[in-house]
Amino acid sequence: MSIFTIDEVRKTFTNGEVKEEILKGVNLSLQEGEVTALTGASGSGKSTLLTIAAGLQSASDGQVIFEGENLTAMKPEHVRKIRAGKFGFVFQFAHLVTFLTVEEQLLLMLDVSGSKLNKQERKREIDKMLKLVEMDHRKTAYPTSLSGGEKQRVAIARAIIHQPKILFADEPTASLDSKRSKDVMALIRDLTRKLNIAALVVTHDEEMLSFADKIIKMSDGQIVQKI
Ligand SMILES: Nc1ncnc2c1ncn2[C@@H]1O[C@H](COP(=O)(O)OP(=O)(O)OP(=O)(O)O)[C@@H](O)[C@H]1O
Ligand SMILES: [Mg+2]
């Protein structure tokens, strides 16, 4: 059974008198331990779909089923709790907090997610995670002293420190050069497998698709190809 299913999701925006259907009945499912890439032209609806999947905005119709529960029918407070505790996020830019060190970024995320770990366990988890993304040697560094690729590695560690079930990434490599992009995608793929996370990664970079287990192509609000 899939851990995450999107069923006939539609999204309509109204601009004045004009109604526009941006998602036209989208279906997909995510499996644990797999990276699913979501690709397609600019404006095809990738980010809209990802934000609906993550409960960041509501669908106009359809269902988003996570662990057997329908996110689209839940109270906002319940969705917020699932998002903080069970989902992880990576975006185009790392969005690190400028006045926190690398390890403090991760500590903050543990707080936000409502982690039950004590101080010592938190430190151990953070050290382990920073080793996994090969940033343990910079744990007391501030973001301004990190390269773009290093910042993104910290952002990935922060996205999964609380052991989420689903990782949502919207163009995680768009601000990086080709070599660093491949490193970041390889890292996402490796961590997804190792930690048994289901990842949904939006990218319009063809080169990144080789790191995906499944590829879903969107065009004009619809899925046109599943590989
Ligand atoms: N809040 C909104 N109100 C009205 N239209 C919107 C809104 N959000 C998105 N859209 C429109 O929906 C369409 C899909 O947008 P979306 O951001 O999902 O595309 P995308 O595939 O992620 O594109 P890109 O590759 O450029 O990031 C676009 O035409 C966009 O203008
Ligand atoms: Mg987008």
Short mmCIF file of C-alpha atoms and ligand atoms in Angstrom, two decimals:
data_model
loop_
_atom_site.label_atom_id
_atom_site.label_comp_id
_atom_site.label_asym_id
_atom_site.label_seq_id
_atom_site.Cartn_x
_atom_site.Cartn_y
_atom_site.Cartn_z
CA MET A 1 0.00 0.00 0.00
CA SER A 2 1.19 3.52 -0.79
CA ILE A 3 1.98 5.73 2.17
CA PHE A 4 0.73 8.76 0.27
CA THR A 5 -1.95 9.06 -2.42
CA ILE A 6 -3.32 11.99 -4.37
CA ASP A 7 -6.72 11.19 -5.79
CA GLU A 8 -8.45 13.30 -8.48
CA VAL A 9 -7.09 16.56 -7.09
CA ARG A 10 -8.35 19.74 -8.72
CA LYS A 11 -7.47 23.34 -8.08
CA THR A 12 -9.34 26.33 -9.42
CA PHE A 13 -8.26 29.94 -9.01
CA THR A 14 -10.63 32.81 -9.64
CA ASN A 15 -9.19 35.97 -11.12
CA GLY A 16 -12.03 38.47 -11.07
CA GLU A 17 -14.75 36.97 -13.26
CA VAL A 18 -12.46 34.36 -14.78
CA LYS A 19 -12.19 30.90 -13.29
CA GLU A 20 -9.09 28.95 -14.18
CA GLU A 21 -8.53 25.28 -13.47
CA ILE A 22 -4.84 24.87 -12.69
CA LEU A 23 -5.01 21.19 -11.66
CA LYS A 24 -7.43 19.08 -13.65
CA GLY A 25 -7.85 15.84 -11.74
CA VAL A 26 -4.40 14.63 -10.73
CA ASN A 27 -3.66 11.13 -9.38
CA LEU A 28 -0.38 9.88 -8.01
CA SER A 29 1.04 7.83 -5.18
CA LEU A 30 4.35 7.85 -3.32
CA GLN A 31 6.18 4.81 -2.00
CA GLU A 32 8.56 4.61 0.97
CA GLY A 33 12.23 4.50 0.02
CA GLU A 34 11.56 6.04 -3.39
CA VAL A 35 12.17 9.38 -5.04
CA THR A 36 9.34 10.50 -7.31
CA ALA A 37 10.32 13.35 -9.61
CA LEU A 38 7.65 15.77 -10.74
CA THR A 39 8.60 17.52 -13.95
CA GLY A 40 7.00 19.62 -16.70
CA ALA A 41 7.05 23.09 -18.21
CA SER A 42 6.89 26.27 -16.16
CA GLY A 43 3.29 26.95 -15.16
CA SER A 44 2.17 23.34 -15.61
CA GLY A 45 1.11 23.16 -11.95
CA LYS A 46 4.01 21.37 -10.23
CA SER A 47 4.38 23.71 -7.26
CA THR A 48 0.63 23.99 -6.85
CA LEU A 49 0.37 20.21 -6.67
CA LEU A 50 3.27 19.94 -4.22
CA THR A 51 1.84 22.58 -1.87
CA ILE A 52 -1.58 20.89 -1.93
CA ALA A 53 0.05 17.52 -1.26
CA ALA A 54 1.88 19.03 1.70
CA GLY A 55 -1.27 20.61 3.09
CA LEU A 56 0.10 24.14 2.54
CA GLN A 57 -2.95 25.06 0.49
CA SER A 58 -6.28 23.36 0.01
CA ALA A 59 -7.54 21.49 -3.04
CA SER A 60 -10.77 22.61 -4.72
CA ASP A 61 -11.72 18.96 -5.10
CA GLY A 62 -10.24 15.50 -4.59
CA GLN A 63 -8.38 13.79 -1.77
CA VAL A 64 -4.88 13.71 -0.33
CA ILE A 65 -4.49 10.52 1.68
CA PHE A 66 -1.59 10.16 4.10
CA GLU A 67 -1.35 7.05 6.28
CA GLY A 68 -5.00 6.34 5.53
CA GLU A 69 -6.26 9.80 6.54
CA ASN A 70 -7.64 12.45 4.18
CA LEU A 71 -5.72 15.71 4.64
CA THR A 72 -8.27 17.69 2.64
CA ALA A 73 -11.01 16.90 5.17
CA MET A 74 -8.97 17.56 8.31
CA LYS A 75 -9.09 20.54 10.65
CA PRO A 76 -6.23 22.99 9.85
CA GLU A 77 -4.72 22.38 13.29
CA HIS A 78 -4.49 18.64 12.61
CA VAL A 79 -2.88 19.28 9.19
CA ARG A 80 -0.36 21.62 10.82
CA LYS A 81 0.57 18.93 13.31
CA ILE A 82 1.11 16.32 10.59
CA ARG A 83 3.12 18.80 8.52
CA ALA A 84 5.42 19.68 11.41
CA GLY A 85 5.87 16.13 12.65
CA LYS A 86 5.71 13.89 9.58
CA PHE A 87 6.67 16.01 6.56
CA GLY A 88 10.01 17.57 5.64
CA PHE A 89 10.60 20.43 3.21
CA VAL A 90 13.41 21.59 0.96
CA PHE A 91 13.10 24.56 -1.39
CA GLN A 92 15.17 26.23 -4.11
CA PHE A 93 17.03 28.30 -1.54
CA ALA A 94 18.16 26.86 1.77
CA HIS A 95 16.39 29.54 3.87
CA LEU A 96 18.69 28.98 6.82
CA VAL A 97 18.29 31.27 9.83
CA THR A 98 21.21 33.70 9.59
CA PHE A 99 21.84 34.02 13.33
CA LEU A 100 21.86 30.28 14.11
CA THR A 101 24.78 27.88 13.67
CA VAL A 102 24.42 24.74 11.57
CA GLU A 103 23.64 22.57 14.60
CA GLU A 104 21.21 25.16 16.00
CA GLN A 105 19.23 25.09 12.72
CA LEU A 106 18.60 21.39 13.32
CA LEU A 107 17.85 21.88 17.00
CA LEU A 108 15.21 24.46 16.10
CA MET A 109 13.56 21.98 13.74
CA LEU A 110 13.44 19.35 16.49
CA ASP A 111 11.65 21.90 18.70
CA VAL A 112 9.17 22.83 15.96
CA SER A 113 8.37 19.20 15.22
CA GLY A 114 7.52 18.53 18.86
CA SER A 115 10.36 16.05 19.35
CA LYS A 116 10.29 14.00 22.54
CA LEU A 117 14.08 13.53 22.61
CA ASN A 118 16.04 14.81 25.60
CA LYS A 119 19.02 17.14 25.29
CA GLN A 120 21.61 14.41 24.93
CA GLU A 121 19.56 12.41 22.43
CA ARG A 122 19.02 15.56 20.37
CA LYS A 123 22.73 16.22 20.23
CA ARG A 124 23.37 12.63 19.13
CA GLU A 125 20.68 12.80 16.43
CA ILE A 126 22.04 16.10 15.12
CA ASP A 127 25.61 14.77 15.00
CA LYS A 128 24.41 11.65 13.18
CA MET A 129 22.42 13.66 10.65
CA LEU A 130 25.25 16.12 9.98
CA LYS A 131 27.57 13.16 9.37
CA LEU A 132 25.09 11.74 6.86
CA VAL A 133 25.12 14.99 4.85
CA GLU A 134 28.89 15.40 5.42
CA MET A 135 28.55 18.68 7.26
CA ASP A 136 29.63 17.54 10.74
CA HIS A 137 32.91 19.46 10.41
CA ARG A 138 30.94 22.73 10.09
CA LYS A 139 28.42 22.30 12.88
CA THR A 140 29.38 25.53 14.67
CA ALA A 141 29.48 27.57 11.43
CA TYR A 142 26.97 30.29 10.53
CA PRO A 143 25.18 30.15 7.14
CA THR A 144 27.06 33.16 5.70
CA SER A 145 30.29 31.14 5.75
CA LEU A 146 28.82 28.19 3.78
CA SER A 147 28.76 27.62 0.02
CA GLY A 148 25.44 27.19 -1.82
CA GLY A 149 25.84 23.41 -1.93
CA GLU A 150 26.77 23.25 1.77
CA LYS A 151 23.75 25.36 2.71
CA GLN A 152 21.50 23.03 0.76
CA ARG A 153 23.03 20.00 2.52
CA VAL A 154 22.24 21.62 5.88
CA ALA A 155 18.72 22.38 4.62
CA ILE A 156 18.29 18.70 3.73
CA ALA A 157 19.55 17.60 7.15
CA ARG A 158 17.12 20.05 8.76
CA ALA A 159 14.28 18.71 6.61
CA ILE A 160 14.77 15.15 7.86
CA ILE A 161 16.17 15.52 11.40
CA HIS A 162 12.71 14.81 12.87
CA GLN A 163 12.43 11.57 10.82
CA PRO A 164 9.60 12.60 8.53
CA LYS A 165 7.72 10.05 6.44
CA ILE A 166 7.46 12.31 3.39
CA LEU A 167 10.03 14.73 1.97
CA PHE A 168 8.73 17.48 -0.30
CA ALA A 169 11.32 19.32 -2.37
CA ASP A 170 10.50 22.11 -4.84
CA GLU A 171 13.39 22.73 -7.26
CA PRO A 172 16.03 21.89 -4.62
CA THR A 173 18.86 22.23 -7.14
CA ALA A 174 17.69 25.28 -9.09
CA SER A 175 20.16 27.62 -7.38
CA LEU A 176 23.16 25.30 -7.81
CA ASP A 177 25.63 24.54 -10.61
CA SER A 178 25.53 21.19 -12.41
CA LYS A 179 28.06 19.37 -10.19
CA ARG A 180 26.48 20.54 -6.92
CA SER A 181 23.01 19.81 -8.27
CA LYS A 182 23.97 16.19 -8.89
CA ASP A 183 25.52 15.91 -5.42
CA VAL A 184 22.36 17.26 -3.79
CA MET A 185 20.07 14.94 -5.80
CA ALA A 186 22.29 11.95 -5.02
CA LEU A 187 22.10 12.89 -1.35
CA ILE A 188 18.31 13.12 -1.44
CA ARG A 189 18.10 9.74 -3.19
CA ASP A 190 20.53 8.06 -0.76
CA LEU A 191 18.82 9.43 2.35
CA THR A 192 15.39 8.53 0.98
CA ARG A 193 16.52 4.92 0.63
CA LYS A 194 18.47 4.72 3.87
CA LEU A 195 15.75 6.30 6.02
CA ASN A 196 12.83 4.82 4.07
CA ILE A 197 11.29 8.19 3.29
CA ALA A 198 8.93 8.82 0.37
CA ALA A 199 10.23 11.85 -1.54
CA LEU A 200 8.41 14.07 -4.03
CA VAL A 201 10.92 16.26 -5.84
CA VAL A 202 9.90 18.95 -8.32
CA THR A 203 12.52 19.67 -10.95
CA HIS A 204 12.60 20.88 -14.50
CA ASP A 205 16.25 19.92 -14.91
CA GLU A 206 16.39 16.82 -17.16
CA GLU A 207 19.74 15.82 -15.68
CA MET A 208 18.17 15.36 -12.25
CA LEU A 209 15.64 12.80 -13.47
CA SER A 210 18.25 10.03 -13.46
CA PHE A 211 18.23 10.19 -9.65
CA ALA A 212 14.51 9.42 -9.46
CA ASP A 213 12.88 6.00 -9.08
CA LYS A 214 9.74 7.30 -10.77
CA ILE A 215 9.14 10.26 -13.06
CA ILE A 216 5.83 12.05 -13.40
CA LYS A 217 5.44 14.61 -16.15
CA MET A 218 2.84 17.36 -15.97
CA SER A 219 1.46 19.54 -18.71
CA ASP A 220 -1.25 22.15 -18.33
CA GLY A 221 -2.53 20.86 -14.98
CA GLN A 222 -2.58 17.19 -15.91
CA ILE A 223 -0.24 14.23 -15.63
CA VAL A 224 0.74 13.29 -19.16
CA GLN A 225 3.37 10.65 -18.49
CA LYS A 226 4.40 8.28 -15.67
CA ILE A 227 7.68 6.42 -15.97
N1 LIG B 1 -2.63 31.75 -6.04
C1 LIG B 1 -2.77 31.71 -7.37
N2 LIG B 1 -3.72 32.43 -7.99
C2 LIG B 1 -3.88 32.39 -9.34
N3 LIG B 1 -3.12 31.62 -10.15
C3 LIG B 1 -2.16 30.88 -9.59
C4 LIG B 1 -1.94 30.88 -8.18
N4 LIG B 1 -0.89 30.02 -7.92
C5 LIG B 1 -0.50 29.53 -9.11
N5 LIG B 1 -1.25 30.04 -10.11
C6 LIG B 1 -1.11 29.73 -11.55
O1 LIG B 1 -1.14 28.33 -11.68
C7 LIG B 1 -0.28 27.91 -12.73
C8 LIG B 1 0.66 26.83 -12.21
O2 LIG B 1 1.55 27.42 -11.27
P1 LIG B 1 2.69 26.58 -10.54
O3 LIG B 1 3.42 27.52 -9.67
O4 LIG B 1 2.07 25.40 -9.92
O5 LIG B 1 3.57 26.13 -11.79
P2 LIG B 1 4.96 25.34 -11.81
O6 LIG B 1 4.75 24.16 -12.70
O7 LIG B 1 5.46 25.12 -10.45
O8 LIG B 1 5.90 26.39 -12.59
P3 LIG B 1 7.47 26.73 -12.39
O9 LIG B 1 8.22 25.63 -13.07
O10 LIG B 1 7.61 28.04 -13.12
O11 LIG B 1 7.75 26.85 -10.94
C9 LIG B 1 0.42 29.16 -13.23
O12 LIG B 1 -0.21 29.59 -14.40
C10 LIG B 1 0.23 30.15 -12.11
O13 LIG B 1 0.21 31.46 -12.58
MG MG B 2 7.13 25.87 -9.38
#
